[in-house]
Coordinates of N, CA and C and ligand atoms in Angstrom, one line a residue:
X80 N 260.8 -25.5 22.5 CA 261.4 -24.9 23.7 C 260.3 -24.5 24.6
X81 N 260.9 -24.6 25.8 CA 259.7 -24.5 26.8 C 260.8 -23.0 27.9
X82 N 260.1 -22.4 28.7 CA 260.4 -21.7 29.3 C 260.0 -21.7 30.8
X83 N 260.8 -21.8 31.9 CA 260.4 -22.3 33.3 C 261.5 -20.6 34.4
X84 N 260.0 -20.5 34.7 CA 260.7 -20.0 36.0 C 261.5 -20.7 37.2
X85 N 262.6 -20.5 37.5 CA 263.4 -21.1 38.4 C 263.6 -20.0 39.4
X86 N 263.6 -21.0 40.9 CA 264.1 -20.2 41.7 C 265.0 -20.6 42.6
X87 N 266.0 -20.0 43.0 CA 267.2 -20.7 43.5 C 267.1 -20.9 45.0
X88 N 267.7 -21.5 45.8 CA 267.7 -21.9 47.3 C 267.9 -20.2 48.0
X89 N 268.4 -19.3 47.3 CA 268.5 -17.9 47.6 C 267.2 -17.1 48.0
X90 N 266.4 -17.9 46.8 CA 265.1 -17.0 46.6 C 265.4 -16.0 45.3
X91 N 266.6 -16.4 44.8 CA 266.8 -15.3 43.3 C 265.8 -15.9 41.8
X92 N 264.8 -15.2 42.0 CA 263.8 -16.3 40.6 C 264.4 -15.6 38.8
X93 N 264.0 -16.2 38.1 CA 265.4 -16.4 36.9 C 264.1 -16.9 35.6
X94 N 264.2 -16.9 34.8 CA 263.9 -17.5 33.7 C 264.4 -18.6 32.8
X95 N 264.4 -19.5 32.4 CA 265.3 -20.3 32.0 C 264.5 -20.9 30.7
X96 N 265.3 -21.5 29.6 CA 264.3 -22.1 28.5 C 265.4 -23.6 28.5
X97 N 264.2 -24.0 28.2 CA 264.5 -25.9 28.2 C 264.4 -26.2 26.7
X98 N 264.4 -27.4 26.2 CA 264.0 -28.1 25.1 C 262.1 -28.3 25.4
X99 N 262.6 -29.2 26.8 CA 261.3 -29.4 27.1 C 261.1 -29.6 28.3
X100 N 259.5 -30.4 28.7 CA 259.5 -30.7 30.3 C 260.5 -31.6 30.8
X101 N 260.9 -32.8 30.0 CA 261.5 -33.6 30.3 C 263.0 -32.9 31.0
X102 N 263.4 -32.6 29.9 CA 264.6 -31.6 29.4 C 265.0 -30.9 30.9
X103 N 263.8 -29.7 31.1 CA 264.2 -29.3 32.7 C 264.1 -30.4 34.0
X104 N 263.5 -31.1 34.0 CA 263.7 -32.2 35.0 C 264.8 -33.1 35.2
X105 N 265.4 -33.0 34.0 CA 267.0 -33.6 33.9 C 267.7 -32.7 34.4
X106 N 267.9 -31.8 33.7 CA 269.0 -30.5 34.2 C 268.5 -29.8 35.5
X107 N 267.3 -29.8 35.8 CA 267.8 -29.1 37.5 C 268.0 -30.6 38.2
X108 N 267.4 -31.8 38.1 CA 268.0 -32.7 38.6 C 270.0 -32.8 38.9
X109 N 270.4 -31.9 37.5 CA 271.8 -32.8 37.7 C 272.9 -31.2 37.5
X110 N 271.9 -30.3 38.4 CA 272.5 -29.1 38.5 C 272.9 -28.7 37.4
X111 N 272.3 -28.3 36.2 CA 273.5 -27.9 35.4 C 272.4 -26.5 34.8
X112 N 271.5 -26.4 36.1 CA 271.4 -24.7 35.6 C 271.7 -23.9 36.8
X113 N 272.9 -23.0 37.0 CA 273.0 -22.2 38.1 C 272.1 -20.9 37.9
X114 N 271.8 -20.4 39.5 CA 271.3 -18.9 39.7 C 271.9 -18.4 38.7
X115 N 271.8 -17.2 37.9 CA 272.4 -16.1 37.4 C 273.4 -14.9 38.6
X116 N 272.6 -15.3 39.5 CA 272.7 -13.9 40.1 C 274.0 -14.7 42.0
X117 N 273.8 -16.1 42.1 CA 274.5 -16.1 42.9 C 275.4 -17.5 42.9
X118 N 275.5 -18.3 41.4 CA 275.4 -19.3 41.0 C 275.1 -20.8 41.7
X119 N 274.2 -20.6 42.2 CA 273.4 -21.9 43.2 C 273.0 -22.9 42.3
X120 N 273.5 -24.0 42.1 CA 272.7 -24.6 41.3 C 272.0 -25.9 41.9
X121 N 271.6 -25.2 43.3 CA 270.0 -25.8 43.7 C 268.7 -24.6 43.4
X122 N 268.7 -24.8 42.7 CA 267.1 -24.7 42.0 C 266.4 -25.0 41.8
X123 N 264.8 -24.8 41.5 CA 264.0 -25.5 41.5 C 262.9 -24.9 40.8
X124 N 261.4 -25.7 39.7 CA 261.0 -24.3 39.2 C 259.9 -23.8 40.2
X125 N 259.6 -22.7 39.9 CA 259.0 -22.0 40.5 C 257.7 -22.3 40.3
X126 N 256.4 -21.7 41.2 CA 254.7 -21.8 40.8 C 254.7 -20.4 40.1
X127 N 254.2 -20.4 39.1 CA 253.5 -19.2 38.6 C 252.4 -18.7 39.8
X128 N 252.9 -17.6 40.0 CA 251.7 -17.0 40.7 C 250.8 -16.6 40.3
X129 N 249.5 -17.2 40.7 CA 248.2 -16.2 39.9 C 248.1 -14.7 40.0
X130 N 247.7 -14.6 39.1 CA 247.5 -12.9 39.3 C 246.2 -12.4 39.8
X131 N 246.8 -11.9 41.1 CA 246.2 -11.6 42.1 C 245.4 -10.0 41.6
X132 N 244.5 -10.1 42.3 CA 243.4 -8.9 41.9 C 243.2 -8.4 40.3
X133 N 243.3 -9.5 39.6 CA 242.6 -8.7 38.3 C 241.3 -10.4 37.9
X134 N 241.2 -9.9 36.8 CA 240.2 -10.6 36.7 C 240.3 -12.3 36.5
X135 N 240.0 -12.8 37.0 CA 240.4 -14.6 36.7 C 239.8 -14.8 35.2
X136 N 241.8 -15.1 34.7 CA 240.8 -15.8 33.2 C 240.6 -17.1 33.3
X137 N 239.7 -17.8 32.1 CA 239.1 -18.9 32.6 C 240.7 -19.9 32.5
X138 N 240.3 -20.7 32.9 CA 241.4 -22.4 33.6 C 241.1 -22.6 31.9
X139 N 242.2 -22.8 31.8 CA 242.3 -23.9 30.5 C 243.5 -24.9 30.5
X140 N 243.4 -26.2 31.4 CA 244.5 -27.3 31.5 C 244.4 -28.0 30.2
X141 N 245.6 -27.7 30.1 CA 246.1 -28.7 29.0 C 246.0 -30.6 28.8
X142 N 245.4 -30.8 30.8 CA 244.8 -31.9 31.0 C 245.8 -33.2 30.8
X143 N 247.0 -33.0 30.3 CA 248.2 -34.3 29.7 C 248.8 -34.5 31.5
X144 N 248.6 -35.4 32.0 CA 249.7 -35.8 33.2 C 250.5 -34.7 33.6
X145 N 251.8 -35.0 33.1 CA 253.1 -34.2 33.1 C 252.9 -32.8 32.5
X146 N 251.5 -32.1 33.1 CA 251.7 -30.9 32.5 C 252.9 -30.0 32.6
X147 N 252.9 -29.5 31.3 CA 254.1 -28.5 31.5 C 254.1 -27.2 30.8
X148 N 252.6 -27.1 30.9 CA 252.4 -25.7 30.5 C 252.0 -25.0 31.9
X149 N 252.2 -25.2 32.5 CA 252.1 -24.4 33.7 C 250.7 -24.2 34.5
X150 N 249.6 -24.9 33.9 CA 248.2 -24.5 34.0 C 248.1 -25.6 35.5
X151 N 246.9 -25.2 36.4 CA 246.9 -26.0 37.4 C 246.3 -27.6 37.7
X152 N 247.2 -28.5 37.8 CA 246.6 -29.6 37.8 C 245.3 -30.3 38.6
X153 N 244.4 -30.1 38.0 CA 243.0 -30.3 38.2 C 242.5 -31.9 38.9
X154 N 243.3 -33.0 37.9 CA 243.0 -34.1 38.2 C 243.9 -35.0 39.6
X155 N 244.0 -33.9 40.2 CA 245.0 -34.6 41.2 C 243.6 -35.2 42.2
Ligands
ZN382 ZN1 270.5 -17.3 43.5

């Protein structure tokens, strides 16, 4: 199970758990996760925001393509 921030065409951001990366790229592709809060099911996931003013921990990419741990893709 993987877990993805989603945010809806609203701007309402949500949490959602997948099987996997694949898994979420199916289902918001074919709408079948609505907002919670206004049921939009254009969604999309969201960027993790860094966290801003504390201390940068080090980058650790998981380096696979299709990252889907959320870490920043480096090899672009
Ligand atoms: Zn919404």
């Amino acid at each position: 199970m993987i877990r993805y921030r989603l945010r809806c065409a609203e701007g309402h951001a949500f949490d959602h758990w997948f099987d996997n990366a694949a898994a979420c790229d199916a289902e918001l592709a074919s709408a079948a996760v609505p907002c919670p809060e206004c049921g939009s099911t254009a969604v999309a996931k969201a960027i993790m925001a860094p966290a801003l003013g504390k201390a940068a921990a080090p980058a650790t990419p998981c380096g696979r393509p299709p990252c889907a741990c959320g870490c920043p893709a480096l090899d672009g």
